[in-house]
Tab-separated table of C-alpha atoms and ligand atoms in Angstrom:
chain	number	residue	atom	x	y	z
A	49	UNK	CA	-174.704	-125.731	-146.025
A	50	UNK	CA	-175.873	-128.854	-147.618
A	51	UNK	CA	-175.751	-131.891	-146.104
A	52	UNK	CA	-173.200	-135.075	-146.053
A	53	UNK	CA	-174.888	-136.541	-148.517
A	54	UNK	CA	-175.253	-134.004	-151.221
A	55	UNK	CA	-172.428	-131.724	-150.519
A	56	UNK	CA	-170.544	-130.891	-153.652
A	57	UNK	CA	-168.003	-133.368	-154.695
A	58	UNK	CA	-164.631	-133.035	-153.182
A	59	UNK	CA	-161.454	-133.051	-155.567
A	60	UNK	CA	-158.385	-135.525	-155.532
A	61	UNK	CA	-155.509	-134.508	-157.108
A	62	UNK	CA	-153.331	-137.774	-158.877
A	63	UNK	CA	-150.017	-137.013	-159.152
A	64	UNK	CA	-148.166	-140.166	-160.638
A	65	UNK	CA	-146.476	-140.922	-163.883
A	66	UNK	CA	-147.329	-144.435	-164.485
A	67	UNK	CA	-150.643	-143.575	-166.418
A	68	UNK	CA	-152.153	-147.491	-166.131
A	69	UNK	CA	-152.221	-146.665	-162.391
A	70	UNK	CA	-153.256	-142.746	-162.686
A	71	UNK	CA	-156.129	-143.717	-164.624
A	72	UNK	CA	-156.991	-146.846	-162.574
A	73	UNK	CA	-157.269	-144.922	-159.119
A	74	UNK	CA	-158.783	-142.042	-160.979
A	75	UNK	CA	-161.897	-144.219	-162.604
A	76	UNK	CA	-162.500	-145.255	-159.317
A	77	UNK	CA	-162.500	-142.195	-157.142
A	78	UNK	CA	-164.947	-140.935	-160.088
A	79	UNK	CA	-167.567	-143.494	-159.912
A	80	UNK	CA	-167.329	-142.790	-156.007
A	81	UNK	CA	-168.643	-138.893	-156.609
A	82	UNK	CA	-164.931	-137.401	-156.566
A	83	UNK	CA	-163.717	-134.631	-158.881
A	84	UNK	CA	-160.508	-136.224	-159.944
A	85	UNK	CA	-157.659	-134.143	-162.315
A	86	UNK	CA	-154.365	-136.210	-162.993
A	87	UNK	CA	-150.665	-134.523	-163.486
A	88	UNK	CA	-147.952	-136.793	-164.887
A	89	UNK	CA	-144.996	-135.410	-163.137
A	90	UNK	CA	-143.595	-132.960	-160.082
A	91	UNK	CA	-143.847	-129.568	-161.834
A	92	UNK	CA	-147.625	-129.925	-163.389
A	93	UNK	CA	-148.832	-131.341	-160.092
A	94	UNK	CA	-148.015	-128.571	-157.865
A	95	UNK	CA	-149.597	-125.872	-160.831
A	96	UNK	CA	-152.671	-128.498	-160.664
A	97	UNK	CA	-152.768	-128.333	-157.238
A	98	UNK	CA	-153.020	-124.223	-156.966
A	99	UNK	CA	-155.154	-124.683	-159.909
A	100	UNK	CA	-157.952	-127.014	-158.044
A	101	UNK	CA	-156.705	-126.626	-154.558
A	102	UNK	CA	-158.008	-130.390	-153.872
A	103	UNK	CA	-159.165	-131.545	-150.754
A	104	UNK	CA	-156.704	-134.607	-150.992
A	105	UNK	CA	-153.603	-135.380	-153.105
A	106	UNK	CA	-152.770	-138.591	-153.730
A	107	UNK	CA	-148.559	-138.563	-154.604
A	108	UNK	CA	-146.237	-140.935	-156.561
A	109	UNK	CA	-142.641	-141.021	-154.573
A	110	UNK	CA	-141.031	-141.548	-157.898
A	111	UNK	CA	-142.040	-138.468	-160.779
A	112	UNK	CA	-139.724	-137.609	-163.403
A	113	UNK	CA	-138.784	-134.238	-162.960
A	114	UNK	CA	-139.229	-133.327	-159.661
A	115	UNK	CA	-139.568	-136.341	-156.671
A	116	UNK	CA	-142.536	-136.862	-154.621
A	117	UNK	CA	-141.093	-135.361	-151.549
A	118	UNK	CA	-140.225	-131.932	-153.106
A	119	UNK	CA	-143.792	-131.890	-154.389
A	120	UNK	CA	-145.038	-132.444	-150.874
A	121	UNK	CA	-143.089	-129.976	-149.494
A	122	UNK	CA	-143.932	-127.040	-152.516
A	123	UNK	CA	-148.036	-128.453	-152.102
A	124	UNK	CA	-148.160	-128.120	-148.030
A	125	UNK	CA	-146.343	-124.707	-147.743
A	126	UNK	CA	-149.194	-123.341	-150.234
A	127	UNK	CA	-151.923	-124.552	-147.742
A	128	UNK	CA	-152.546	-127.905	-145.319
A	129	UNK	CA	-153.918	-130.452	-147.311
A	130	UNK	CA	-154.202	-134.504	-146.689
A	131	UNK	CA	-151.355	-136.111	-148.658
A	132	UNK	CA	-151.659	-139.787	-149.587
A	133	UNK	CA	-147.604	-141.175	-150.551
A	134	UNK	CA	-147.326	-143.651	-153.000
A	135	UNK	CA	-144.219	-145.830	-152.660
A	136	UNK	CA	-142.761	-148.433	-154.566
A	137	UNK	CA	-140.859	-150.457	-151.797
A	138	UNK	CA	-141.918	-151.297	-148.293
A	139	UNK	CA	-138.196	-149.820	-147.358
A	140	UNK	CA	-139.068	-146.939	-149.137
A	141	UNK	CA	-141.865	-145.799	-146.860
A	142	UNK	CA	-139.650	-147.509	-144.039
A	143	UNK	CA	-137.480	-144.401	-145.112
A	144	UNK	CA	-139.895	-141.574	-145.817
A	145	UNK	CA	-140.914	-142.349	-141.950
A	146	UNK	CA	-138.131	-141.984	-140.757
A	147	UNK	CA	-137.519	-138.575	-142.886
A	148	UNK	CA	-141.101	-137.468	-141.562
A	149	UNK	CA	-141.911	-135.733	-144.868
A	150	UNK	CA	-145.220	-134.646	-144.082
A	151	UNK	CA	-147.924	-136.803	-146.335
A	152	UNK	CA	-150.370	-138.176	-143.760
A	153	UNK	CA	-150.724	-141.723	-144.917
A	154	UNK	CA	-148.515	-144.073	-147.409
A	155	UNK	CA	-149.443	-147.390	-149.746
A	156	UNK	CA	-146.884	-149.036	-150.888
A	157	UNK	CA	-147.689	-150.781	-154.832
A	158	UNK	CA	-148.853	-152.629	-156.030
A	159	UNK	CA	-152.281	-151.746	-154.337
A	160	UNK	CA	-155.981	-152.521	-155.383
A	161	UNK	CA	-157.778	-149.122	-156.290
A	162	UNK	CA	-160.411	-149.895	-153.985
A	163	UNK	CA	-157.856	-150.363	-151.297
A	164	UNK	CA	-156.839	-146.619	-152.478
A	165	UNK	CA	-160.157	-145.228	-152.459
A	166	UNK	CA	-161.431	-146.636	-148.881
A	167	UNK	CA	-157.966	-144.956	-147.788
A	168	UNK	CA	-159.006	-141.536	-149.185
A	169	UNK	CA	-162.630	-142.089	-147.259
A	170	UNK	CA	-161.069	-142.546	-144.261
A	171	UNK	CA	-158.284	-139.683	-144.608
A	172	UNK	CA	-161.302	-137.126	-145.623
A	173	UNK	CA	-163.722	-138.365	-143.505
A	174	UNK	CA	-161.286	-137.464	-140.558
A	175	UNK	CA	-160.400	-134.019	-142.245
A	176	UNK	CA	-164.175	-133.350	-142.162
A	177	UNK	CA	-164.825	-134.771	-138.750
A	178	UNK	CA	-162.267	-132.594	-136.867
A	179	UNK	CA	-163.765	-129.347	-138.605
A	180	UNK	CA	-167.162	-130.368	-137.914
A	181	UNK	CA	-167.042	-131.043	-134.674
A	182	UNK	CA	-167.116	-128.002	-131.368
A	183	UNK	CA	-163.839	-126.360	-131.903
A	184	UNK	CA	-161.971	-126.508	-127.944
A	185	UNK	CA	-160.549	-123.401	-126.866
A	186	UNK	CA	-156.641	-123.037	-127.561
A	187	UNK	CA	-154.334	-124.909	-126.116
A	188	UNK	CA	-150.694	-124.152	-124.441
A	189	UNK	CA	-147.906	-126.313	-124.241
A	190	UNK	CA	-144.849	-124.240	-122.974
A	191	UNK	CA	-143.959	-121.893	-125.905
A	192	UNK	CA	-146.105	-123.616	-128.025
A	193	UNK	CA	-149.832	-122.122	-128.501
A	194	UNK	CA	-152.441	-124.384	-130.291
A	195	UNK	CA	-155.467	-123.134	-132.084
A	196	UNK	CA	-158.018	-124.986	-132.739
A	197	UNK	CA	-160.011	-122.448	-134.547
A	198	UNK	CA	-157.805	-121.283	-136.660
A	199	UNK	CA	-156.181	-124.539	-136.731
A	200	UNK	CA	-152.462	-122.795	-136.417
A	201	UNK	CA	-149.518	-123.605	-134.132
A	202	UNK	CA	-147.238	-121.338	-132.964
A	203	UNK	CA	-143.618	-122.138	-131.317
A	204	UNK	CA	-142.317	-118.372	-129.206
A	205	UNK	CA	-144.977	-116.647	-131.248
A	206	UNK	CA	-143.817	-117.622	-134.814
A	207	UNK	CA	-146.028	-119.883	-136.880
A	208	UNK	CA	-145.139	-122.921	-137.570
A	209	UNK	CA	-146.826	-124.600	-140.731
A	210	UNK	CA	-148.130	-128.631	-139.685
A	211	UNK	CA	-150.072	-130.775	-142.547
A	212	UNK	CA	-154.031	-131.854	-141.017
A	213	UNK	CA	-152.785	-135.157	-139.166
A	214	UNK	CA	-149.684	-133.510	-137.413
A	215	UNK	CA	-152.013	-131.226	-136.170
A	216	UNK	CA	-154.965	-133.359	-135.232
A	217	UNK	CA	-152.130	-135.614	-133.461
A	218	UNK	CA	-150.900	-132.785	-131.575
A	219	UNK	CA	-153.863	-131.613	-130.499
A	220	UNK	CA	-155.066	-134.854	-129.333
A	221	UNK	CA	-152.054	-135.304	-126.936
A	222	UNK	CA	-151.836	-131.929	-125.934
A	223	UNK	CA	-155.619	-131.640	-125.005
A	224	UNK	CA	-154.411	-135.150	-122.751
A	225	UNK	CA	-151.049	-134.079	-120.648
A	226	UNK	CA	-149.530	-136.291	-118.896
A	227	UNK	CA	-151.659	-139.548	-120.452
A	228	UNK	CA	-149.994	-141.889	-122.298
A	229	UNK	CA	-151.756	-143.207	-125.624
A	230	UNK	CA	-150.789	-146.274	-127.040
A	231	UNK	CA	-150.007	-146.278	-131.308
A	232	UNK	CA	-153.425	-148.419	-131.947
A	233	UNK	CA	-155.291	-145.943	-129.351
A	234	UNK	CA	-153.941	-143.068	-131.612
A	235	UNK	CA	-154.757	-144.607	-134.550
A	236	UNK	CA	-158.035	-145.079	-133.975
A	237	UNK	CA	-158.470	-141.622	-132.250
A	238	UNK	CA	-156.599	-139.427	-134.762
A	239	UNK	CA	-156.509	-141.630	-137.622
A	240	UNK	CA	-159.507	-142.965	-137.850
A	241	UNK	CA	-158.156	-146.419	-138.215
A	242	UNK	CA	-160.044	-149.473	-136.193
A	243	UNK	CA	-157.413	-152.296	-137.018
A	244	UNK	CA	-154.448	-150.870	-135.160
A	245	UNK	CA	-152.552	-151.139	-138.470
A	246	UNK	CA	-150.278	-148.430	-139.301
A	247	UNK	CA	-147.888	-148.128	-136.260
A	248	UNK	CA	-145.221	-146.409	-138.341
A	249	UNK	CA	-147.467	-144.277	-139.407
A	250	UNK	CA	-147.909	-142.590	-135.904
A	251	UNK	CA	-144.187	-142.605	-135.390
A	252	UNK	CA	-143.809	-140.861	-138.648
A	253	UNK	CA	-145.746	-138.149	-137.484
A	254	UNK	CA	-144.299	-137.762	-133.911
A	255	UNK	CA	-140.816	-137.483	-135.518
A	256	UNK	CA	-142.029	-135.136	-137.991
A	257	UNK	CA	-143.603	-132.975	-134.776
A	258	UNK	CA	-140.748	-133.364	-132.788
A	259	UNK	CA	-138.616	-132.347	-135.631
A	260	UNK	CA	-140.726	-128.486	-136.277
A	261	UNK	CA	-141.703	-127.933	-132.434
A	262	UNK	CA	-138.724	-129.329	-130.638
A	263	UNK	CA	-137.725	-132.978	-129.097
A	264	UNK	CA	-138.954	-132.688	-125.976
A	265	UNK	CA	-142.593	-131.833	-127.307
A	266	UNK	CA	-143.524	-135.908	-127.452
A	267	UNK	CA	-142.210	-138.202	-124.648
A	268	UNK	CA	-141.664	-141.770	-126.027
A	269	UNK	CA	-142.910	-143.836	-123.000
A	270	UNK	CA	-141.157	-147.305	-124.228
A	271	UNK	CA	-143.118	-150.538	-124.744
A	272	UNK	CA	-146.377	-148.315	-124.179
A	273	UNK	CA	-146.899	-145.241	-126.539
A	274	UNK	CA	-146.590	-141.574	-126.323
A	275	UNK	CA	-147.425	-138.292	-124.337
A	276	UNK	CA	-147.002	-134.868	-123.818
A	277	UNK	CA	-145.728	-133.563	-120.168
A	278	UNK	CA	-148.225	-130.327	-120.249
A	279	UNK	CA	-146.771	-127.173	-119.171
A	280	UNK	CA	-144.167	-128.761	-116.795
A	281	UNK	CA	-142.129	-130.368	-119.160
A	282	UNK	CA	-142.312	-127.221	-121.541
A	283	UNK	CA	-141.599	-124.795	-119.024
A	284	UNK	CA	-138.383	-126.070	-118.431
A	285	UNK	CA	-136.943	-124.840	-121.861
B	593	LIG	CA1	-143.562	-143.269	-160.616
């Protein structure tokens, strides 16, 4: 395996019409050492994405053809892979929380490139950190087995498909029952982030958990954060 430095260059997918911005994010990423290949709409990004199978995909909301959340849904049930939302609106990505669609981070335009590209460091550099470091034994919540090493969930035996960042966040509480994280502490644990910004984020991803493994999965401990119960809680089901 090489190392950090010299391992080969990991691939970005661009899926966004507006070609001023495509091209913009894209010259960046390049002169940062990424393999970058650009689709101009819905349809041609998910054939890209089988195509290259990127390590990141970075996803206009709005595409003719087909909308950004279709795409996200076709590109994640092919494989896990980090999905960076582009939004016009900050009420947009109000919504898209609140429909937990599965891309693990949003920016809403207009946004500097360099903004972009320090986003994608931090989204990979997480990706890469949780496969690099000891994998834990699995973990059981109730009905619901997680394995690390295989990185797979299952609810009653059948699989259940979660992008990286649901995962990583459900493994983090789950490996914690009973302890209550705050959003910044699970930020900067799951995320990556050290500002605490991105609160939304984290309750994007809790809905979107409890929404494929159940409600009761996350407890919502008010003014404070989340947890998981551990086996109590799920054994009650
Ligand atoms: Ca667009």
């Amino acid at each position: 395996m090489p190392s950090g430095e010299v391992a080969s260059a990991r691939s970005v997918v661009i899926i966004e019409d507006e070609a001023p911005i495509a091209s913009a994010v894209a010259a960046r990423l390049r002169s940062e050492g990424y393999r970058v290949e650009v689709a101009p709409d819905g349809p041609a990004g998910i054939e890209l994405c089988e195509r290259v199978r990127p390590d990141l995909v970075v996803l206009d909301l709005m595409l003719p053809g087909l909308d950004g959340l279709e795409v996200c849904k076709h590109i994640q049930s092919d494989r896990p892979v980090p999905v960076l939302m582009l939004t016009a609106r900050d009420s947009e990505t109000d919504l898209l929380v609140g429909l937990a669609v599965g891309a693990d981070d949003y920016m809403t335009k207009p946004f500097s490139a360099r903004e972009l590209v320090a986003r994608v460091h931090t989204i990979l550099r997480r990706v890469e950190r949780s496969s690099a470091e000891p994998v834990p034994g699995p973990v059981h919540l109730g009905d619901i087995d997680i394995d690390p090493a295989s990185r797979r969930v299952r609810n009653c035996g059948e699989l259940v498909h979660l992008t990286p960042t649901e995962f990583d966040l459900l493994l983090h509480l789950a490996s914690r029952p009973g302890v209550v994280s705050t959003r910044e502490q699970l930020l900067s644990a799951v995320w990556g982030y050290p500002d605490g910004s991105g609160a939304r984020t984290v309750d994007s991803h809790v809905r979107a958990l409890r929404r494929k493994l159940g409600d009761d999965v996350i407890r919502t401990v008010h003014g404070v954060g989340y947890a998981v119960e551990g086996t109590a809680a799920a054994a009650r089901r």
